[in-house]
mmCIF file of C-alpha atoms in Angstrom:
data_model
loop_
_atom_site.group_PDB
_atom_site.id
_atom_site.type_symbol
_atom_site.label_atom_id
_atom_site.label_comp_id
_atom_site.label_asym_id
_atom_site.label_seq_id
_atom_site.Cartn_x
_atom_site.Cartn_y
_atom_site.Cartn_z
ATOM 1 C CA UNK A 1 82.983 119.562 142.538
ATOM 2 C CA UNK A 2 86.907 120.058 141.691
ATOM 3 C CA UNK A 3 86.113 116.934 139.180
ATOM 4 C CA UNK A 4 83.737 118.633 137.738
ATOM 5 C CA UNK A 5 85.668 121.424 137.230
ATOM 6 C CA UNK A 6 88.764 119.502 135.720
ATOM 7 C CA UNK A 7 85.829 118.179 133.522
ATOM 8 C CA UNK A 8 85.318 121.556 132.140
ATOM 9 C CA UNK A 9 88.729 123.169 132.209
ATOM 10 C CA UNK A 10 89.845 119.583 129.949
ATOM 11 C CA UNK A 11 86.823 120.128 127.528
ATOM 12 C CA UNK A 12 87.778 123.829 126.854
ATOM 13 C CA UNK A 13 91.164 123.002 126.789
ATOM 14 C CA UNK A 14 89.997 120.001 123.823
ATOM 15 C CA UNK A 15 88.210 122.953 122.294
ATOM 16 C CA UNK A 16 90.856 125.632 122.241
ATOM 17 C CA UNK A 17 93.524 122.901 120.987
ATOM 18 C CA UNK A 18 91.084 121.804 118.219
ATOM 19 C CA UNK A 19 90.325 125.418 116.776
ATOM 20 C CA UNK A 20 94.117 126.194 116.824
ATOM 21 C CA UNK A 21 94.404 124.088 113.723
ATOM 22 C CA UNK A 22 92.492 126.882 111.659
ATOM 23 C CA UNK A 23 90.816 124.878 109.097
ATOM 24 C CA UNK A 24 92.059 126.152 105.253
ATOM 25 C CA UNK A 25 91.783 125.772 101.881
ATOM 26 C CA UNK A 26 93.829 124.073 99.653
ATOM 27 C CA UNK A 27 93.936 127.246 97.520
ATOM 28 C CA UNK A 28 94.829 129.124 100.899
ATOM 29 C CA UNK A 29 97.816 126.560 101.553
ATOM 30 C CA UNK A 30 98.873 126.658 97.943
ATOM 31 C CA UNK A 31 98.693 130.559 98.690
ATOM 32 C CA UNK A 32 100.814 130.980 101.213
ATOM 33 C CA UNK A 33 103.627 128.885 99.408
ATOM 34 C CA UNK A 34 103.139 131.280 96.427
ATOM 35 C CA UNK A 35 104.116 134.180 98.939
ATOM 36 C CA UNK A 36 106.965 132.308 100.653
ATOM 37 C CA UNK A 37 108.375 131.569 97.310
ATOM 38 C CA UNK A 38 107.668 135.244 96.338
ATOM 39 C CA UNK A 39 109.726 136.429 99.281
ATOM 40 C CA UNK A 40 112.635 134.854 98.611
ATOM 41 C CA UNK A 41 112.375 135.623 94.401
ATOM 42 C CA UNK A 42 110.881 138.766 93.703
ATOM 43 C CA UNK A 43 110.833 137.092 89.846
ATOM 44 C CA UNK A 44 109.054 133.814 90.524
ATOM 45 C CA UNK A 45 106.899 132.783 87.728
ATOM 46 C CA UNK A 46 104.248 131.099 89.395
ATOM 47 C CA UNK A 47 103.554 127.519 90.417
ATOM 48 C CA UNK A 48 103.121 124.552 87.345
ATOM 49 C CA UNK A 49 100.712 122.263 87.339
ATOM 50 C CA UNK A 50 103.133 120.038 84.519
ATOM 51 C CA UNK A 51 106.071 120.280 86.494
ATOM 52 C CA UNK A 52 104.074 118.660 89.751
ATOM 53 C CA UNK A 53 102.432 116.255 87.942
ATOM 54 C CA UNK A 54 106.164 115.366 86.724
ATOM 55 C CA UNK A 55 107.231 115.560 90.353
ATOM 56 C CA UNK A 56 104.693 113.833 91.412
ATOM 57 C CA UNK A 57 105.214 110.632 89.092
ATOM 58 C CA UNK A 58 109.160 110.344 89.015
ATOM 59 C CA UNK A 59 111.455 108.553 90.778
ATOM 60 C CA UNK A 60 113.926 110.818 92.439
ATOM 61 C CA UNK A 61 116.930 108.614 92.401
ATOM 62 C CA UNK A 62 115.269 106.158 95.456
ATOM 63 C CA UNK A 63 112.657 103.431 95.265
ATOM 64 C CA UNK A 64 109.292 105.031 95.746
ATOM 65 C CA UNK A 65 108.224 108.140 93.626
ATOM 66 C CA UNK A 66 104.851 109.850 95.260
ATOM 67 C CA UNK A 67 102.989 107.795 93.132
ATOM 68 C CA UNK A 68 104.383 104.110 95.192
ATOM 69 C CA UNK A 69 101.703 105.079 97.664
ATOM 70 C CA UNK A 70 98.729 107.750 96.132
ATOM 71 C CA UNK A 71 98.920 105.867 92.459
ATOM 72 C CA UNK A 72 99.495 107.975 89.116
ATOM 73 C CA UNK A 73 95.560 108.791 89.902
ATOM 74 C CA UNK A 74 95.533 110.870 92.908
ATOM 75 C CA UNK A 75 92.185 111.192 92.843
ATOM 76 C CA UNK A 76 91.756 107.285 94.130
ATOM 77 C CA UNK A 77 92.368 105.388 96.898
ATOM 78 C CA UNK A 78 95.748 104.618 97.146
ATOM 79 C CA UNK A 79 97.870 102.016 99.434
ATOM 80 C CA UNK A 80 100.682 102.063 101.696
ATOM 81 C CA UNK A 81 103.923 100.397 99.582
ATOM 82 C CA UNK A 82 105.442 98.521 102.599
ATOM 83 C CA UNK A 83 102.133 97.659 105.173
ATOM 84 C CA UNK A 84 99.658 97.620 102.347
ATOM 85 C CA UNK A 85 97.080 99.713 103.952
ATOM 86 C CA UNK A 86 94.413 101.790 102.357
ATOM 87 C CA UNK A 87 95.094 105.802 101.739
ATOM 88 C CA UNK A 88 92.375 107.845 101.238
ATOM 89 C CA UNK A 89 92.724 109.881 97.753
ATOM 90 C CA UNK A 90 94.806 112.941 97.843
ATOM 91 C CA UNK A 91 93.111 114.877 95.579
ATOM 92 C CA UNK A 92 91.254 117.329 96.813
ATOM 93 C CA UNK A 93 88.138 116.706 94.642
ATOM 94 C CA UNK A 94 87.961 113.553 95.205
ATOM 95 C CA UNK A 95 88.576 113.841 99.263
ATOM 96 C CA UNK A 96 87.629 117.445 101.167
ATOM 97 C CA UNK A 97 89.825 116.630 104.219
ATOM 98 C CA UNK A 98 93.522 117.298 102.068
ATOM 99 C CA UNK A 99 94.841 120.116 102.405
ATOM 100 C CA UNK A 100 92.968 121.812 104.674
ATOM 101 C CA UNK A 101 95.283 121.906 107.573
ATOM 102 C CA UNK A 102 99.092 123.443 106.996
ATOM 103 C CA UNK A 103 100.375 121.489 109.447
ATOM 104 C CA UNK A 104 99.322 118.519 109.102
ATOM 105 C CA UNK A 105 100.352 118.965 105.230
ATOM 106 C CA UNK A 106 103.546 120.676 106.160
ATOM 107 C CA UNK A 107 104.010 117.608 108.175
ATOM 108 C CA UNK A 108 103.633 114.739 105.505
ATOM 109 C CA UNK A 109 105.676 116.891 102.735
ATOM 110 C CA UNK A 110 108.217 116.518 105.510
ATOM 111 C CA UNK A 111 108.094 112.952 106.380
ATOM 112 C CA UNK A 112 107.277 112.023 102.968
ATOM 113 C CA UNK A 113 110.378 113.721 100.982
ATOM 114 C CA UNK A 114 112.658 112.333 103.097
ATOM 115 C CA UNK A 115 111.550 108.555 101.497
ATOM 116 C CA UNK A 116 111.047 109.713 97.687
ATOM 117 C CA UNK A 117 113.854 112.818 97.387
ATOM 118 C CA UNK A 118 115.979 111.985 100.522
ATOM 119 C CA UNK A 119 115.690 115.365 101.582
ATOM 120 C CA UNK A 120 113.438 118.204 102.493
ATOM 121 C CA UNK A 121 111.187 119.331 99.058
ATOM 122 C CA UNK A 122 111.734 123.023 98.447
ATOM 123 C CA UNK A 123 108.554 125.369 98.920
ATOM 124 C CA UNK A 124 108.338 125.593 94.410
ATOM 125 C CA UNK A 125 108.529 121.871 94.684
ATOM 126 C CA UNK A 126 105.182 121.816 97.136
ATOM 127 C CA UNK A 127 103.303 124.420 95.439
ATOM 128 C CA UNK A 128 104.106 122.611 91.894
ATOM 129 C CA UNK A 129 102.668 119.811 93.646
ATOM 130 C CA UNK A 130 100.108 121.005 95.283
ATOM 131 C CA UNK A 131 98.388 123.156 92.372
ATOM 132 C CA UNK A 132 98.593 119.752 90.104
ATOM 133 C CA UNK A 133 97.005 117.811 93.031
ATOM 134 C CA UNK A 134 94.510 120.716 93.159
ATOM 135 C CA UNK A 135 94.177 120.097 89.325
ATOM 136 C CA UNK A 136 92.954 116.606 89.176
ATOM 137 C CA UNK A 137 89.292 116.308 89.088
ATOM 138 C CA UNK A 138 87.365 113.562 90.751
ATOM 139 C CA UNK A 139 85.927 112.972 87.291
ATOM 140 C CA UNK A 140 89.147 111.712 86.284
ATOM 141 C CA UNK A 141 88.869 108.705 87.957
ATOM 142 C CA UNK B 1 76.718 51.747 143.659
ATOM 143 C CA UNK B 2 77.979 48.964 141.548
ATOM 144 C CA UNK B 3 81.708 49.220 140.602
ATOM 145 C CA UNK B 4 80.374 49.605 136.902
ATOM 146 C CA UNK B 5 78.415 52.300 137.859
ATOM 147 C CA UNK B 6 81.187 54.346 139.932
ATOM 148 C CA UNK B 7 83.246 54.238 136.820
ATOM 149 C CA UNK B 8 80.946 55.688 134.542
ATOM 150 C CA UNK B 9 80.042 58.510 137.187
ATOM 151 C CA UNK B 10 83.601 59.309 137.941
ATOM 152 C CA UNK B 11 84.106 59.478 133.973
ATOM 153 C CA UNK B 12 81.616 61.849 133.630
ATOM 154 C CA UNK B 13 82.929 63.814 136.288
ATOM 155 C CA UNK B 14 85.965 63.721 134.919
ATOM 156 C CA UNK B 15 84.935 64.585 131.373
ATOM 157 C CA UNK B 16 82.558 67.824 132.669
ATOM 158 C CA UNK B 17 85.229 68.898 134.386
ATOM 159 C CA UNK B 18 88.044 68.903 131.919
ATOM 160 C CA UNK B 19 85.234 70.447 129.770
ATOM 161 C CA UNK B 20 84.523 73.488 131.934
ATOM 162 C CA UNK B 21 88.290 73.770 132.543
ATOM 163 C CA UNK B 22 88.569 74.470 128.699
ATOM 164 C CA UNK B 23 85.874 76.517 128.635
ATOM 165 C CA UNK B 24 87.130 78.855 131.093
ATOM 166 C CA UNK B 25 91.218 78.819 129.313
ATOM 167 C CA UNK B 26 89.205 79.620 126.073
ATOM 168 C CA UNK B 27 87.200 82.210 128.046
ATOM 169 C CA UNK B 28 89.917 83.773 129.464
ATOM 170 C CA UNK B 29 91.832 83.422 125.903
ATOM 171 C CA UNK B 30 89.520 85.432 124.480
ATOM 172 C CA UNK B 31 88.932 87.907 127.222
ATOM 173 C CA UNK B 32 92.454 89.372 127.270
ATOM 174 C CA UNK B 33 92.643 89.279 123.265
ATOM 175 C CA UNK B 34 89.731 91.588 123.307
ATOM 176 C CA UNK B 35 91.710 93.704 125.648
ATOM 177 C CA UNK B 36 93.803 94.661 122.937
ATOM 178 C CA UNK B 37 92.622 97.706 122.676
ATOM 179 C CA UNK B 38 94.718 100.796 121.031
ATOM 180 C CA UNK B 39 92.725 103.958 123.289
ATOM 181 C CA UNK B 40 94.687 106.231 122.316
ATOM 182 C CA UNK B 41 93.425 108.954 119.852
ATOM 183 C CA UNK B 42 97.226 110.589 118.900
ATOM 184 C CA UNK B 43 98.443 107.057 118.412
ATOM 185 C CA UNK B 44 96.000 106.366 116.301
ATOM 186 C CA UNK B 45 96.020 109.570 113.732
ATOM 187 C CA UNK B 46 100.106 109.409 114.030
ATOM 188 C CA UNK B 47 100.867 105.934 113.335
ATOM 189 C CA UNK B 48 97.179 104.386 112.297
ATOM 190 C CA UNK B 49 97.699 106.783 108.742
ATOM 191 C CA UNK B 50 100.422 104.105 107.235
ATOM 192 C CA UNK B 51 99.435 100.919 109.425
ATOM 193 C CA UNK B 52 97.221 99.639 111.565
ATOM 194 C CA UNK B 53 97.783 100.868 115.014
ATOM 195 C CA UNK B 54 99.801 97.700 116.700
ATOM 196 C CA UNK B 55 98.296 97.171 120.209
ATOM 197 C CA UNK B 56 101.218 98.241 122.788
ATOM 198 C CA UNK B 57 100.705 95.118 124.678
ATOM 199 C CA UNK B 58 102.306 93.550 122.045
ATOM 200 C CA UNK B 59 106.080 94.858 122.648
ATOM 201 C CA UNK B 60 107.877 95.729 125.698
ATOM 202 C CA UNK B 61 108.380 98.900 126.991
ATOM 203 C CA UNK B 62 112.203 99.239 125.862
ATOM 204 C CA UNK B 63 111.139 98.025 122.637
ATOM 205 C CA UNK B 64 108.585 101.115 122.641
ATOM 206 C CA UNK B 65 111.140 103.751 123.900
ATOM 207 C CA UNK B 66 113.595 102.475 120.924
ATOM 208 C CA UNK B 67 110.899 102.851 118.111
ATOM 209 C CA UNK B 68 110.469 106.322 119.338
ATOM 210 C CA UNK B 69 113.608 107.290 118.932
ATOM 211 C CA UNK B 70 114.440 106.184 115.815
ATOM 212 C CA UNK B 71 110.980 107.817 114.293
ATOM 213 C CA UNK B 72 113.721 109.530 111.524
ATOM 214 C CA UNK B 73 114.510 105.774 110.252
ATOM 215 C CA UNK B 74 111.210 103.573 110.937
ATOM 216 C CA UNK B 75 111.656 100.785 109.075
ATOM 217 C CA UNK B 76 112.547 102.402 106.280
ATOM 218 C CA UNK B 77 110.766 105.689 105.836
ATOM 219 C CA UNK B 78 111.059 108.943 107.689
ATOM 220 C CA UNK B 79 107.583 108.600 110.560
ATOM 221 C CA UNK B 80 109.035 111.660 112.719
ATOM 222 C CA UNK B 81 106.373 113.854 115.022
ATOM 223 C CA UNK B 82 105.955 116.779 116.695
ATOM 224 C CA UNK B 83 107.293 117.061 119.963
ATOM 225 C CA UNK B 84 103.699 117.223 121.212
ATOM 226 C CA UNK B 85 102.660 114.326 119.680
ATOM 227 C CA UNK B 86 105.952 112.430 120.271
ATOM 228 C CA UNK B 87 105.454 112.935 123.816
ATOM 229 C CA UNK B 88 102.267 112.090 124.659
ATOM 230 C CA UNK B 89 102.631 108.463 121.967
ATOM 231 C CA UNK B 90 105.454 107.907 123.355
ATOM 232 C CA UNK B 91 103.976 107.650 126.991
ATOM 233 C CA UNK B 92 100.761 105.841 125.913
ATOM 234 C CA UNK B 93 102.578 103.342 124.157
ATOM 235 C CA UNK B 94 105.381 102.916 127.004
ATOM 236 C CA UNK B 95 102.208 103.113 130.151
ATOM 237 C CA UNK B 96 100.619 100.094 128.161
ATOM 238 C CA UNK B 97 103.483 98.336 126.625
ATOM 239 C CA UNK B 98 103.494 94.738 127.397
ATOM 240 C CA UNK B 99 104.723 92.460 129.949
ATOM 241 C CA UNK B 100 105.325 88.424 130.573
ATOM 242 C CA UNK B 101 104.636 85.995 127.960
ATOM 243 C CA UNK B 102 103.643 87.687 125.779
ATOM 244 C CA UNK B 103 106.624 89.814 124.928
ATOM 245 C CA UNK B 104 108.658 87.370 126.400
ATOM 246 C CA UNK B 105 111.559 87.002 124.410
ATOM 247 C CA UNK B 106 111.179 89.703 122.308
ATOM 248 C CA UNK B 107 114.366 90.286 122.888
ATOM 249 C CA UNK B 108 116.485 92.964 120.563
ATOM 250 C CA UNK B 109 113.978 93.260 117.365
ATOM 251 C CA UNK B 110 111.875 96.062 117.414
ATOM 252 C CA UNK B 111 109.507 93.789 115.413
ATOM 253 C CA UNK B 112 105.899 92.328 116.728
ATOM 254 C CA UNK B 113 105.869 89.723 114.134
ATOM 255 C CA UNK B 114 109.813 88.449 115.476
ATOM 256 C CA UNK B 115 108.270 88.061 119.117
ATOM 257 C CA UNK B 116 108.152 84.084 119.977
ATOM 258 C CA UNK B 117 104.852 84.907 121.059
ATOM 259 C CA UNK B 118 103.495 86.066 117.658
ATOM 260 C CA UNK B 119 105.065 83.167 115.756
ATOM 261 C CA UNK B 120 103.780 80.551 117.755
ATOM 262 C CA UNK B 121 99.933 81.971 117.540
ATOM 263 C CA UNK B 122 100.198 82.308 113.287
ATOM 264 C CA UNK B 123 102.669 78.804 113.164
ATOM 265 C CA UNK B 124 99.789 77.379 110.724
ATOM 266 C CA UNK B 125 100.067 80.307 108.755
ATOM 267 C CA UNK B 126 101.853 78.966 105.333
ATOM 268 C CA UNK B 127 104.689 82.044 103.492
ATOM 269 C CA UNK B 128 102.194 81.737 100.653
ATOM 270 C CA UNK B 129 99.250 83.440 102.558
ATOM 271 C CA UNK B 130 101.874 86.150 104.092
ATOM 272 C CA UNK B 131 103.060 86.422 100.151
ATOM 273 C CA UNK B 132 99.021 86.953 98.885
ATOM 274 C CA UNK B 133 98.759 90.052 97.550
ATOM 275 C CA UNK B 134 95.645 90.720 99.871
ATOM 276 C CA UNK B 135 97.510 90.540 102.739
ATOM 277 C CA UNK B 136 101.329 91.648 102.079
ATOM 278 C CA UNK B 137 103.365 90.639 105.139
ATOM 279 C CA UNK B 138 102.422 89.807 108.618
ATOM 280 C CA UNK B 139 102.527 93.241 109.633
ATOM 281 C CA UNK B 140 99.397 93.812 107.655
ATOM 282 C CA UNK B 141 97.122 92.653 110.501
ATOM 283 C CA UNK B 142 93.794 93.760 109.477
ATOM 284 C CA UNK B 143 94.266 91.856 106.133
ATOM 285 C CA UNK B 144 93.028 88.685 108.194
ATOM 286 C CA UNK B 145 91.545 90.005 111.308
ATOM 287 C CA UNK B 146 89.067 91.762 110.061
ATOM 288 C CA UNK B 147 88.457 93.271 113.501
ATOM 289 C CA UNK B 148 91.977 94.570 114.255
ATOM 290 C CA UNK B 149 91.135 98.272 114.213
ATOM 291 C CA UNK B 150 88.948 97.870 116.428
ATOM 292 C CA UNK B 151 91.648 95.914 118.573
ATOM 293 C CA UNK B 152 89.680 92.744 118.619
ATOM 294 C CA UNK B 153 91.626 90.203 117.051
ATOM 295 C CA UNK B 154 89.973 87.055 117.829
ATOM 296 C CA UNK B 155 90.259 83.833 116.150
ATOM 297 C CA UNK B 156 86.622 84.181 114.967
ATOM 298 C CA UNK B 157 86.766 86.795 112.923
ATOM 299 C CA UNK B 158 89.778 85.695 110.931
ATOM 300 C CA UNK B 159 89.180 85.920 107.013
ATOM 301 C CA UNK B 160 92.199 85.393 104.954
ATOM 302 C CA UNK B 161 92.003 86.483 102.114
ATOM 303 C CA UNK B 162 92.712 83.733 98.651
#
């Protein structure tokens, strides 16, 4: 009886932990960096796709630009620079699980900064990113 | 029983028995290296996004509890967590961190591929097959053992790759 209770109290608690992660869309995600952005410069011009796909390629004065690890074609598969293991394509188009989660992208900007700009990226330099990401078709490949 | 006769039973004795013996080492070999299991599902979306999520058995506890806290500089790229997820890897990986031979010696390298015990099990492998560019390094496990996500890492399903 109290196990099956536990049983139930851990599945709801599963469930309720699961849905917290509201699912989004990229175009959600690249919204809300549009607005923090906004709040901080009333003048802000809007995201650029160029300037992210420039981001996105260069080497910011360390080894590994984004593209070590996703390829200049983020719309295939690309592989880990030091283990050598498979990453799924970043491009939304060509994958439906990126960006659909701000934490879990929130959380990969963050680790992933660190190794190409040796610090955190600003919120312009995400949304730059993210709307040229957004940008590359699956076709493309 | 003719002296002749003794020797050739005692022989075969002797050979069934050494026989089984082997069986049951190999057995047994291949028993705990399917135990290698990785059952943890946070451990797996944390750490299994960049590599292949290293069975805990394979380091020692301290080992474990040092890796964890030096998430910020993981061999040389920034693999911090959550303190959620932090947490609850950190005790998976510590509750099922190795113990005895096989981490035996492991001593101060936070490396599996430094343990004795992993260097003695690949000794045949040659620096040119680490060096292939289908397999990388030796921490690229699932390059050979095709099995390894699925924590079975047994001999038989070794491919390398040319």
């Amino acid at each position: 009886m109290q196990l099956e209770t536990l049983r139930i109290g851990t599945g709801v608690a599963l469930f309720l932990s699961a849905s917290a992660a509201l699912p989004a869309t990229p175009a959600e995600l690249l919204k809300g960096y549009e607005t923090a952005v906004r709040a901080e410069d009333a003048r802000f011009a809007g995201f650029s796709t160029e300037r992210g796909r420039e981001f996105f390629n260069a080497r910011h004065g360390v080894e590994w630009s984004c593209a070590s690890c996703h390829t200049a074609n983020p719309a295939t598969q690309g592989k880990h620079a030091i283990t050598g293991k498979a990453i799924a394509p970043l491009a939304p188009a060509a994958n439906a699980e990126r960006f659909t989660d701000a934490a879990e992208a929130e959380k990969w900007f963050r680790r992933n900064c660190k190794d190409v700009v040796s610090r955190a990226c600003t919120t312009q330099e995400k949304g730059d990113v993210l709307q040229y990401l957004i940008s590359v078709k699956e076709e493309a490949r | 029983m003719s002296n002749a006769r003794r020797w050739a039973f005692d022989l075969t004795l002797w050979t069934v028995s050494v026989i089984a013996g082997l069986a049951l080492v190999a057995h047994e070999a291949m028993a705990s290296e399917k135990r290698m299991t990785t059952g943890n599902a946070r451990y797996q979306a944390e750490c299994g996004s960049c590599h292949l999520a290293y069975p805990p058995q394979l380091l020692p506890a301290l080992a474990w509890r040092r890796i964890m806290a030096s998430l910020d500089k993981h061999f040389g790229t920034d693999a911090t967590l959550d303190a959620s997820a932090a947490a609850e890897v950190g005790s998976f990986l510590v509750g099922a961190a190795g113990t005895g031979k096989r981490v035996a010696g492991a001593g101060e390298s936070l490396r599996i591929t430094r343990t004795p015990w992993f260097v003695r099990e690949h000794h045949e492998v040659s620096a040119d097959v680490w060096r292939r560019p289908g397999v990388g390094g030796p921490g690229n496990c699932a390059a050979c053992h095709t099995t390894a996500p699925q924590g079975n890492f047994n001999e038989h399903n070794v491919r390398i790759p040319r």
